[in-house]
Amino acid sequence: MSPRHATEDAPWVKALILAVMALFLAFILLLPMISVFYEALRKGWEPAKAAIQNPDALAAIKLTLITAAVTVPFNAVFGVCAAWAVAKHNFPGKSFLITLIDLPFSVSPVVAGLIYVMVFGAQGWFGDWLIDHDIKIIFAIPGIILATIFVTFPFIARELIPLMQEQGVDEEEAAVSLGASGLRTFWSVTAPNIRWGLLYGVLLCNARAMGEFGAVSVVSGHIRGLTNTMPLHVEILYNEYDFVGAFAVAALLCFLAIVTLALKTLLEMAQPQSRPARH
Amino acid sequence: MTISIRSVEKTFGRYPALNGVSLEIADGELLALLGPSGSGKTTLLRAIAGLEFPEKGQILFNDQDMTYASAAARQVGFVFQQYALFRHMTLAKNIAFGLDVRKGAAKPPKAEIDKRVDDLLNLVELPGLGKRYPAQLSGGQRQRVALARALAVSPSVLLLDEPFGALDATVRKSLRKELRRIHDATGVTTIFVTHDQEEALELADRVAILNHGVIEQVGTPQEVHDSPVGAFVAGFVGEANRLEGSVKAGHFQGGEIALPAQGAADGAAVAFVRPHDLIRAPAGEESFFITTDRINVQGPVARIEGKTPGGQRIEAAFERNSAEGLRRGDKLGLTAQKAYVFSA
Ligand SMILES: Nc1ncnc2c1ncn2[C@@H]1O[C@H](COP(=O)(O)OP(=O)(O)OP(=O)(O)O)[C@@H](O)[C@H]1O
Ligand SMILES: [Mg+2]
């Protein structure tokens, strides 16, 4: 038997911990996931396919994809800006900004939705002005996108802040002292150093943007075929006892999430040395 | 290029990091900034590079005021203590960076840049490694690349912040020689920071000694070693026995040790005696005695440690043959050829 490493536990301890972990993951994660697909296909392919090809379902899928397509670039740009400001600069109110970035993680999404209703709703602060100018935010797509941006904002910023902090400003200072402009320094030095962290944040943000329920539920108004996203559509079908339909759409949602995570894993395997500090 | 630093002050919060620093650096000079940790060496270097801006005072390049010019406008080469190589670029790209970012007519053609990169890789003795990435190099090699990158833009000033700080003694020694060679080959005005006095004394044309944000003395290595202007420099540069006592009528007395102290004011004083300036006194001419408790022969030098009867520890360094026959516990009569005495 080869000698054990100093930090290694006895084999039986290791086996026990692994077993507990595996059991836990199986019950909490794997089983529900499998049951979603099982329920969706309980009556075979055709009903599931029909549920997804239903015009309302297609509208929900489309809206979800639009929401993600707007939210992710928006949060990518502002996440990079926020992380850059926090990690590379000192200014008064910095810790307040960091707290603010975390706010969406600590506030219940329902509250976030209610805030938007209060601000932009018909009875809200800007309600009259918005009605006068014929702009619809609440119970419309802009509200859904706003709520989703709010909920998913921290994913990219939070991913980048520790990465940028750890990298420090040495390389940027070197670039500047070699004559590079601020913009050139960002594109040639800062951006390449954070690209994998950014991609990781983008994927997580995307997964969450497609799956967000609480905040969107408050601002959407649940208008079938118009303001229903996939998670909301699942809920409606479920409440109408259309289990196959609900699970079929849910399975599609799961599938999108799995694709996202698989993409992330593939990227990590392709670039193992690019994330040296975060094992 | 000459650099003039005039009464520069810089505070961080309420802490003064530079406290009225004035310094003139001649064209083509190799100057060492030497000082203990926290004395403001890095801050001064960064102020010269335009990475930090002083609150007061002026920094002039060739009589042109550059105090608040941007780092990019100053055309200085800066070598960072932790190398700060661009980790996602090859060595060739790293070295070419300063030329690549130039715009329009100022940007040399690609063939010229490639040639320059090759020349620099040869200069720092890393020929043919242009395709590697920084992570694939040793610390000493990375430092050479950092040097080559800074030299690529033909800077008018080269600034190095503890360039060899993170390296082991052997590599330091060889890089030191290399820096001197490169400096002589390029003739670029160079300032390097170090807290290793051996490095400063061996390498530099002149040494500026910094303490608490103030320049204590500037001079050739020999001047700062042989003619320290104050207690700090005397104690910091080279080895010295530090004795406390008082001066009266041109004589220093500290415990049983008496030393000549021409020109020193009467009153409390500190004296510094270098181990090499202590000699074995012939019988009858001893100025004090120690009981030896350690004798250590290193090559041609014998180092003796001991205590006076009053308990003052003394270290002396003799030529090896004059320590012949000396045993641990022997009583040894010494006299000082030279002492530095300053009012306390
Ligand atoms: N960014 C900063 N913020 C606050 N204080 C600083 C900052 N940079 C330097 N200081 C302070 O200024 C003083 C001088 O620092 P500096 O880095 O110039 O010292 P140094 O001589 O380079 O020391 P070392 O040999 O340890 O590198 C130190 O007391 C340090 O704590
Ligand atoms: Mg320093």
XYZ file of C-alpha atoms and ligand atoms in Angstrom:
655
model
C 0.000 0.000 0.000
C 1.352 3.416 -0.861
C 1.740 5.802 2.081
C -1.102 8.216 2.577
C -0.687 11.928 1.958
C -0.677 14.021 5.131
C -3.999 15.706 4.423
C -5.739 12.570 3.257
C -8.340 10.947 5.499
C -8.576 7.297 6.283
C -10.101 5.324 3.392
C -13.322 4.500 5.230
C -13.878 8.162 6.116
C -13.373 9.093 2.508
C -15.774 6.414 1.349
C -18.405 7.477 3.882
C -18.223 11.148 2.931
C -18.396 10.288 -0.761
C -21.367 8.018 -0.196
C -23.263 10.649 1.780
C -22.506 13.216 -0.870
C -23.593 10.954 -3.686
C -26.830 10.053 -1.922
C -27.585 13.674 -1.174
C -26.931 14.785 -4.733
C -28.999 11.916 -6.104
C -32.024 12.834 -4.002
C -31.821 16.587 -4.235
C -30.570 17.075 -7.777
C -30.561 13.992 -9.937
C -33.904 12.461 -9.012
C -35.991 15.596 -9.646
C -34.143 16.163 -12.902
C -34.858 12.637 -14.105
C -38.460 12.818 -12.974
C -38.989 15.943 -15.069
C -37.943 14.107 -18.197
C -39.834 10.987 -17.119
C -43.088 12.890 -16.599
C -42.654 14.774 -19.856
C -42.274 11.564 -21.832
C -44.724 9.488 -19.793
C -47.170 9.374 -22.699
C -44.503 9.181 -25.374
C -42.887 11.680 -27.714
C -45.961 12.962 -29.516
C -47.862 14.674 -26.675
C -44.628 16.243 -25.436
C -43.799 17.487 -28.904
C -47.332 18.844 -29.329
C -47.106 20.700 -26.002
C -43.936 22.423 -27.091
C -45.270 23.223 -30.552
C -48.397 24.811 -29.091
C -48.439 28.501 -30.176
C -48.528 29.757 -26.575
C -45.560 27.574 -25.699
C -43.654 28.765 -28.732
C -44.402 32.367 -27.753
C -43.108 31.657 -24.243
C -39.938 30.086 -25.619
C -39.415 33.044 -27.879
C -39.940 35.540 -25.062
C -37.525 33.655 -22.802
C -34.849 33.659 -25.479
C -35.390 37.373 -26.178
C -35.161 38.159 -22.474
C -31.910 36.248 -22.132
C -30.537 37.793 -25.316
C -31.088 41.301 -23.963
C -30.238 40.635 -20.335
C -26.917 38.849 -20.784
C -25.115 41.460 -22.943
C -26.463 44.223 -20.740
C -25.240 42.580 -17.566
C -21.956 41.637 -19.212
C -21.193 45.263 -20.024
C -22.264 46.616 -16.662
C -20.776 43.688 -14.758
C -17.372 44.318 -16.342
C -17.651 48.033 -15.580
C -18.627 47.428 -11.967
C -15.932 44.809 -11.409
C -13.330 46.998 -13.040
C -14.270 49.972 -10.873
C -14.289 47.914 -7.684
C -11.205 45.800 -8.325
C -8.843 48.261 -9.936
C -9.702 51.565 -8.309
C -10.093 53.161 -4.937
C -12.867 55.660 -4.441
C -15.150 56.782 -1.641
C -18.266 54.632 -1.339
C -16.593 51.542 -2.760
C -17.884 49.180 -0.099
C -21.374 50.623 -0.610
C -21.135 49.780 -4.306
C -20.087 46.221 -3.486
C -23.089 45.873 -1.184
C -25.310 47.244 -3.916
C -24.020 44.667 -6.385
C -24.978 41.941 -3.912
C -28.447 43.331 -3.309
C -30.212 41.192 -5.934
C -28.818 38.070 -4.250
C -30.186 39.025 -0.863
C -33.532 40.526 -1.833
C -36.366 38.148 -2.645
C -37.098 38.267 -6.399
C -40.780 38.887 -5.628
C -39.821 42.081 -3.810
C -37.717 43.095 -6.790
C -40.735 42.603 -9.042
C -42.950 44.622 -6.708
C -40.455 47.495 -6.725
C -40.736 47.729 -10.495
C -44.513 47.586 -10.345
C -44.440 50.402 -7.815
C -42.163 52.539 -9.956
C -43.465 51.844 -13.450
C -46.966 50.394 -12.853
C -50.198 52.242 -13.745
C -50.567 53.320 -10.101
C -46.808 53.830 -9.723
C -44.659 56.949 -9.539
C -44.231 57.278 -13.283
C -47.578 55.634 -14.062
C -49.390 58.718 -15.398
C -46.432 59.898 -17.420
C -45.963 56.464 -18.969
C -49.669 56.192 -19.842
C -49.626 59.687 -21.360
C -46.734 58.726 -23.570
C -48.226 55.340 -24.356
C -45.258 53.416 -22.963
C -45.975 50.067 -21.410
C -43.422 48.574 -19.054
C -45.315 46.577 -16.483
C -47.315 43.638 -17.885
C -45.143 43.949 -20.979
C -41.783 42.786 -22.273
C -39.711 45.751 -20.983
C -40.821 44.983 -17.415
C -39.870 41.334 -17.785
C -36.443 42.277 -19.096
C -35.919 44.863 -16.345
C -36.825 42.382 -13.617
C -34.543 39.750 -15.133
C -31.639 42.185 -15.384
C -32.117 43.044 -11.723
C -32.120 39.463 -10.540
C -29.150 38.319 -12.636
C -26.961 41.382 -12.277
C -24.512 40.004 -9.659
C -23.541 36.851 -11.557
C -21.004 38.443 -13.874
C -19.768 41.190 -11.532
C -19.321 38.702 -8.677
C -17.405 36.321 -10.902
C -15.042 39.028 -12.108
C -14.322 41.001 -8.937
C -12.142 38.389 -7.170
C -10.435 37.515 -10.439
C -9.553 41.132 -11.189
C -8.564 41.831 -7.609
C -6.193 38.921 -7.603
C -4.621 40.026 -10.872
C -3.975 43.494 -9.453
C -3.059 46.494 -11.554
C 0.562 45.614 -12.302
C -0.017 44.603 -15.893
C -2.154 47.667 -16.559
C 0.525 49.912 -15.081
C 3.147 48.207 -17.210
C 1.009 48.767 -20.305
C 0.449 52.427 -19.509
C 4.120 53.035 -18.847
C 4.881 51.463 -22.233
C 2.750 54.149 -23.821
C -0.625 52.396 -24.211
C -3.805 54.462 -23.957
C -6.487 53.584 -21.410
C -8.704 51.929 -24.002
C -5.838 50.014 -25.549
C -4.774 48.832 -22.093
C -8.274 47.538 -21.442
C -8.568 45.659 -24.734
C -5.020 44.323 -24.864
C -4.341 43.572 -21.214
C -7.401 43.606 -18.947
C -9.925 41.948 -21.263
C -7.806 38.930 -22.281
C -7.005 38.275 -18.644
C -10.656 38.081 -17.652
C -12.167 36.422 -20.706
C -12.666 32.989 -19.155
C -14.107 34.410 -15.973
C -16.385 36.582 -18.069
C -17.562 33.631 -20.124
C -18.280 31.658 -16.991
C -20.267 34.559 -15.563
C -22.147 34.969 -18.842
C -23.160 31.311 -18.863
C -24.383 31.416 -15.277
C -26.218 34.666 -15.943
C -27.805 33.145 -19.020
C -28.950 30.035 -17.158
C -30.550 32.141 -14.482
C -32.076 34.631 -16.923
C -33.911 31.817 -18.689
C -35.091 30.281 -15.454
C -36.129 33.354 -13.440
C -39.643 33.002 -12.040
C -40.393 35.165 -9.021
C -39.646 38.697 -10.179
C -40.920 38.015 -13.688
C -44.115 36.531 -12.330
C -44.948 39.802 -10.555
C -44.339 42.111 -13.521
C -45.530 39.913 -16.384
C -49.284 39.791 -15.855
C -49.343 36.225 -17.247
C -50.867 37.151 -20.589
C -50.774 33.972 -22.589
C -48.871 34.154 -25.827
C -47.707 37.678 -24.954
C -45.984 38.042 -21.601
C -45.459 34.475 -20.518
C -41.925 33.213 -20.248
C -41.159 29.514 -20.118
C -41.153 29.209 -16.322
C -44.484 31.066 -16.123
C -45.928 28.927 -18.890
C -44.936 25.815 -16.968
C -46.812 27.088 -13.940
C -49.967 27.866 -15.907
C -50.009 24.449 -17.585
C -49.433 22.783 -14.252
C -52.263 24.686 -12.593
C -54.517 23.592 -15.438
C -53.620 19.949 -14.751
C -51.858 19.666 -18.123
C -49.035 17.675 -16.554
C -47.529 16.388 -19.772
C -47.470 19.897 -21.227
C -45.991 21.398 -18.037
C -43.285 18.787 -17.791
C -42.520 18.949 -21.504
C -41.799 22.671 -21.309
C -39.977 22.144 -18.004
C -37.860 19.458 -19.643
C -36.952 21.872 -22.415
C -35.942 24.411 -19.778
C -33.811 21.781 -18.041
C -32.286 20.864 -21.347
C -31.266 24.473 -21.997
C -29.693 24.637 -18.538
C -27.802 21.400 -19.096
C -26.505 22.637 -22.426
C -25.280 25.809 -20.721
C -23.468 23.884 -18.009
C -22.017 21.414 -20.481
C -20.686 24.316 -22.494
C -19.088 25.719 -19.381
C -17.467 22.392 -18.516
C -16.162 21.965 -22.044
C -14.642 25.425 -21.950
C -12.972 24.729 -18.643
C -11.508 21.484 -19.956
C -10.217 23.223 -23.052
C -8.541 25.950 -21.028
C -7.413 24.410 -17.760
C -4.394 26.675 -17.238
C -6.406 29.843 -17.777
C -8.039 29.683 -14.401
C -5.034 28.871 -12.260
C -6.075 30.710 -9.120
C -9.509 29.179 -8.799
C -9.391 25.444 -8.373
C 18.529 62.546 -19.962
C 18.968 64.334 -16.657
C 16.309 64.105 -13.992
C 15.763 66.693 -11.282
C 13.575 65.950 -8.338
C 12.776 69.051 -6.314
C 11.237 69.000 -2.843
C 8.749 66.278 -3.759
C 6.115 65.437 -1.154
C 3.571 62.635 -1.292
C 1.239 61.497 1.466
C -1.028 58.485 1.656
C -3.945 59.472 3.848
C -2.098 61.292 6.591
C 1.100 59.280 6.302
C 3.935 61.101 4.509
C 5.675 58.628 2.190
C 7.915 61.283 0.613
C 8.830 64.204 2.783
C 10.585 66.751 0.622
C 12.858 64.677 -1.585
C 15.397 66.470 -3.779
C 17.736 64.587 -6.071
C 19.665 65.250 -9.265
C 20.417 62.381 -11.618
C 22.963 62.941 -14.359
C 22.586 61.771 -17.944
C 23.639 58.155 -18.354
C 24.071 57.618 -14.651
C 23.274 54.391 -12.812
C 21.831 55.412 -9.470
C 20.707 53.129 -6.661
C 17.921 54.106 -4.276
C 18.732 52.355 -1.039
C 16.681 52.390 2.122
C 14.856 50.268 4.660
C 11.388 48.884 4.026
C 8.740 51.602 3.954
C 11.226 54.413 3.410
C 9.483 55.563 0.219
C 11.713 54.047 -2.475
C 8.872 52.595 -4.531
C 6.807 55.746 -4.117
C 9.646 57.912 -5.420
C 10.232 55.614 -8.381
C 6.522 55.564 -9.221
C 6.387 59.352 -9.021
C 9.225 59.538 -11.549
C 7.387 57.058 -13.788
C 4.072 58.918 -13.587
C 2.275 56.088 -11.795
C 1.886 58.277 -8.712
C 1.535 62.049 -8.519
C 3.132 64.133 -5.764
C 1.212 66.813 -3.901
C 4.136 69.199 -3.821
C 7.416 69.696 -5.613
C 8.556 69.167 -9.164
C 9.997 66.422 -11.318
C 11.975 67.633 -14.319
C 13.254 65.637 -17.282
C 15.969 67.661 -19.034
C 14.619 70.848 -17.431
C 11.115 70.107 -18.687
C 8.469 69.921 -15.964
C 6.953 66.427 -16.037
C 5.447 66.386 -12.542
C 1.920 65.778 -13.777
C 2.608 64.340 -17.224
C 0.927 60.983 -17.849
C 2.945 57.792 -17.590
C 2.461 57.167 -21.298
C 3.893 60.594 -22.172
C 7.072 60.146 -20.145
C 8.695 57.381 -22.174
C 10.227 55.708 -19.177
C 10.946 52.023 -18.993
C 9.644 50.555 -15.740
C 10.626 47.119 -14.446
C 8.321 45.930 -11.707
C 9.339 43.870 -8.722
C 6.846 41.149 -9.611
C 7.725 41.339 -13.335
C 4.142 42.228 -14.390
C 4.571 40.459 -17.728
C 1.421 40.185 -19.845
C 0.528 36.615 -19.039
C -1.579 35.923 -22.117
C 1.068 37.129 -24.571
C 4.165 35.373 -25.834
C 7.529 36.800 -24.846
C 7.885 38.305 -28.308
C 4.489 40.010 -27.959
C 5.411 41.200 -24.486
C 8.615 42.781 -25.697
C 6.974 44.257 -28.792
C 4.048 45.734 -26.833
C 5.496 49.222 -26.404
C 6.105 49.428 -30.159
C 2.818 47.768 -31.133
C 0.732 50.350 -29.281
C 2.274 53.239 -31.182
C 0.068 54.922 -33.712
C 0.550 56.071 -37.260
C 3.996 57.030 -38.427
C 5.517 56.452 -34.999
C 4.830 52.725 -35.291
C 7.747 50.883 -36.854
C 7.037 48.357 -39.628
C 6.476 44.787 -38.513
C 9.819 43.529 -39.813
C 11.592 46.166 -37.785
C 9.674 45.280 -34.627
C 10.509 41.588 -35.118
C 14.149 42.445 -35.520
C 14.127 44.595 -32.405
C 12.507 41.775 -30.417
C 15.185 39.346 -31.583
C 17.950 41.790 -30.727
C 16.550 42.336 -27.260
C 16.118 38.620 -26.631
C 19.789 38.267 -27.508
C 20.734 41.188 -25.306
C 19.106 39.593 -22.253
C 20.489 36.206 -23.268
C 17.212 34.475 -24.035
C 17.644 33.919 -27.774
C 14.935 31.921 -29.536
C 12.454 31.924 -26.634
C 10.112 34.461 -28.244
C 7.269 31.957 -28.688
C 7.090 30.983 -25.032
C 4.631 32.327 -22.498
C 5.689 33.972 -19.227
C 4.372 31.022 -17.199
C 6.925 28.786 -18.932
C 9.908 30.747 -17.610
C 11.920 30.781 -14.398
C 11.889 33.868 -12.197
C 15.262 35.068 -13.447
C 14.211 34.613 -17.062
C 10.991 36.525 -16.460
C 12.941 39.383 -14.976
C 15.126 39.493 -18.080
C 12.056 39.633 -20.282
C 10.662 42.457 -18.160
C 13.932 44.290 -18.712
C 13.856 43.645 -22.456
C 10.243 44.837 -22.645
C 11.147 48.078 -20.880
C 14.159 48.602 -23.158
C 12.207 47.952 -26.360
C 10.797 51.466 -26.522
C 14.323 52.918 -26.187
C 13.301 54.734 -23.013
C 15.113 57.863 -21.963
C 15.050 56.602 -18.382
C 15.027 53.077 -17.042
C 13.447 52.543 -13.617
C 13.755 49.244 -11.796
C 11.919 48.444 -8.554
C 13.856 45.808 -6.643
C 14.489 44.012 -9.910
C 16.175 41.030 -8.320
C 14.259 40.964 -5.056
C 12.458 37.695 -5.660
C 15.468 35.735 -6.893
C 18.031 33.559 -5.194
C 21.518 34.826 -4.429
C 23.329 33.255 -7.393
C 20.826 34.449 -9.963
C 20.864 37.900 -8.379
C 24.604 38.120 -8.737
C 24.618 37.206 -12.411
C 21.655 39.472 -13.250
C 23.386 42.301 -11.441
C 26.391 41.968 -13.726
C 24.055 41.763 -16.675
C 22.240 44.943 -15.716
C 25.568 46.751 -15.487
C 26.566 45.389 -18.900
C 23.249 46.398 -20.461
C 23.461 49.823 -18.880
C 26.941 50.325 -20.261
C 25.835 49.099 -23.687
C 22.736 51.331 -23.915
C 23.888 54.302 -21.855
C 20.345 54.863 -20.589
C 19.910 56.845 -17.372
C 18.961 54.205 -14.830
C 17.532 54.305 -11.322
C 17.076 51.098 -9.431
C 15.559 50.466 -6.039
C 17.008 47.967 -3.659
C 17.211 47.291 0.009
C 20.254 45.102 -0.504
C 23.189 47.395 0.181
C 25.733 45.012 -1.286
C 23.825 45.223 -4.559
C 23.682 49.019 -4.412
C 27.338 49.445 -3.549
C 28.525 46.982 -6.148
C 26.400 48.108 -9.057
C 25.727 51.821 -8.835
C 27.666 54.904 -9.885
C 26.013 56.735 -7.024
C 23.794 55.693 -4.165
C 20.945 57.733 -2.680
C 19.982 56.677 0.814
C 16.362 57.163 1.722
C 14.905 57.021 5.223
C 11.372 57.985 6.304
C 10.726 59.742 3.007
C 13.876 61.863 3.194
C 17.173 61.521 1.330
C 19.860 61.158 3.973
C 22.866 61.142 1.686
C 23.769 60.874 -1.978
C 27.231 59.857 -3.049
C 29.447 57.267 -4.631
C 29.408 53.859 -2.962
C 32.735 54.695 -1.375
C 31.538 58.061 -0.051
C 28.448 56.703 1.641
C 30.439 53.863 3.132
C 33.535 55.775 4.198
C 32.111 59.206 4.959
C 28.583 58.819 6.288
C 26.983 62.198 7.022
C 24.762 60.998 9.830
C 24.014 58.255 12.297
C 21.421 56.630 10.072
C 23.740 56.208 7.098
C 26.640 55.087 9.284
C 24.477 52.383 10.817
C 22.664 51.396 7.630
C 25.495 51.158 5.112
C 28.111 48.566 5.853
C 28.607 46.866 9.176
C 29.288 48.866 12.307
C 29.513 48.520 16.063
C 27.142 51.046 17.563
C 28.268 52.627 20.811
C 26.342 55.059 22.965
C 28.107 57.566 25.115
C 29.062 61.215 25.201
C 31.567 63.612 23.699
C 33.670 65.973 25.723
C 36.394 68.175 24.253
C 36.857 66.144 21.103
C 36.820 62.752 22.808
C 34.081 60.151 22.786
C 33.630 57.969 25.830
C 31.192 55.078 25.827
C 31.642 52.727 28.787
C 35.306 51.763 28.841
C 35.742 52.578 25.155
C 37.412 55.867 24.280
C 37.522 57.142 20.712
C 38.807 60.308 19.081
C 35.961 62.576 17.998
C 37.341 65.726 16.448
C 34.715 68.231 15.522
C 31.836 66.546 17.337
C 29.796 68.767 19.647
C 29.901 68.086 23.367
C 27.031 66.094 24.812
C 25.278 62.776 24.254
C 26.535 60.994 21.149
C 26.562 57.738 19.205
C 29.696 56.330 17.678
C 30.021 53.796 14.884
C 33.126 51.682 14.434
C 33.399 49.322 11.487
C 34.722 45.846 12.300
C 37.448 46.335 9.709
C 38.636 49.506 11.405
C 39.439 47.673 14.632
C 42.970 46.316 14.865
C 44.824 44.203 17.372
C 46.763 46.716 19.384
C 50.392 46.134 20.410
C 50.870 45.772 24.175
C 50.532 49.096 25.961
C 48.619 50.804 23.148
C 45.233 49.145 23.632
C 42.307 51.510 23.880
C 40.043 48.780 25.277
C 39.837 45.028 25.845
C 37.290 42.404 24.946
C 36.878 38.792 25.948
C 36.396 36.840 22.731
C 33.484 34.428 22.611
C 33.417 33.591 18.911
C 36.106 33.271 16.281
C 35.024 32.574 12.769
C 37.402 32.345 9.847
C 35.861 33.052 6.452
C 38.437 32.829 3.699
C 41.041 35.548 4.225
C 39.110 37.251 7.018
C 38.855 36.290 10.677
C 35.750 37.607 12.403
C 35.985 38.014 16.138
C 33.098 38.652 18.476
C 33.377 39.486 22.129
C 32.354 41.640 25.045
C 34.031 44.426 26.943
C 34.078 44.025 30.728
C 31.209 46.536 30.792
C 29.097 44.248 28.585
C 29.280 46.124 25.257
C 29.289 43.645 22.357
C 32.037 44.246 19.826
C 32.640 42.693 16.433
C 36.020 42.946 14.756
C 37.351 41.665 11.442
C 41.062 41.026 10.991
C 43.210 39.670 8.311
C 43.463 35.985 8.939
C 47.123 35.867 9.986
C 46.769 38.600 12.593
C 44.215 36.394 14.351
C 46.724 33.539 14.480
C 46.878 31.823 17.841
C 43.750 33.494 19.182
C 41.470 31.211 21.235
C 37.927 31.506 22.493
C 37.896 33.201 25.892
C 41.159 35.065 25.273
C 41.450 38.637 26.333
C 42.118 40.823 23.320
C 43.370 44.398 23.200
C 41.892 46.526 20.408
C 42.228 49.981 19.035
C 40.061 51.782 16.482
C 41.690 53.290 13.412
C 38.569 55.183 12.533
C 35.256 56.013 14.142
C 32.182 58.000 13.152
C 30.759 60.063 15.975
C 27.457 61.922 15.777
C 25.501 63.891 18.339
C 22.555 61.867 19.584
N -1.046 52.960 -2.013
C -0.678 53.247 -0.759
N -1.603 53.528 0.176
C -1.258 53.836 1.441
N 0.005 53.866 1.898
C 0.982 53.589 1.020
C 0.694 53.257 -0.341
N 1.873 53.012 -0.970
C 2.827 53.184 -0.046
N 2.308 53.528 1.147
C 3.061 53.826 2.384
O 4.092 54.718 2.063
C 5.306 54.336 2.685
C 6.406 54.186 1.654
O 6.074 53.081 0.840
P 7.012 52.541 -0.301
O 6.270 51.450 -0.998
O 7.473 53.668 -1.127
O 8.213 51.939 0.541
P 9.498 51.163 0.033
O 10.670 51.964 0.445
O 9.348 50.838 -1.399
O 9.464 49.856 0.925
P 9.804 48.331 0.533
O 11.287 48.214 0.573
O 9.163 47.554 1.613
O 9.222 48.071 -0.818
C 5.030 53.055 3.433
O 4.909 53.343 4.799
C 3.721 52.570 2.889
O 2.958 51.980 3.897
Mg 9.022 49.040 -2.506
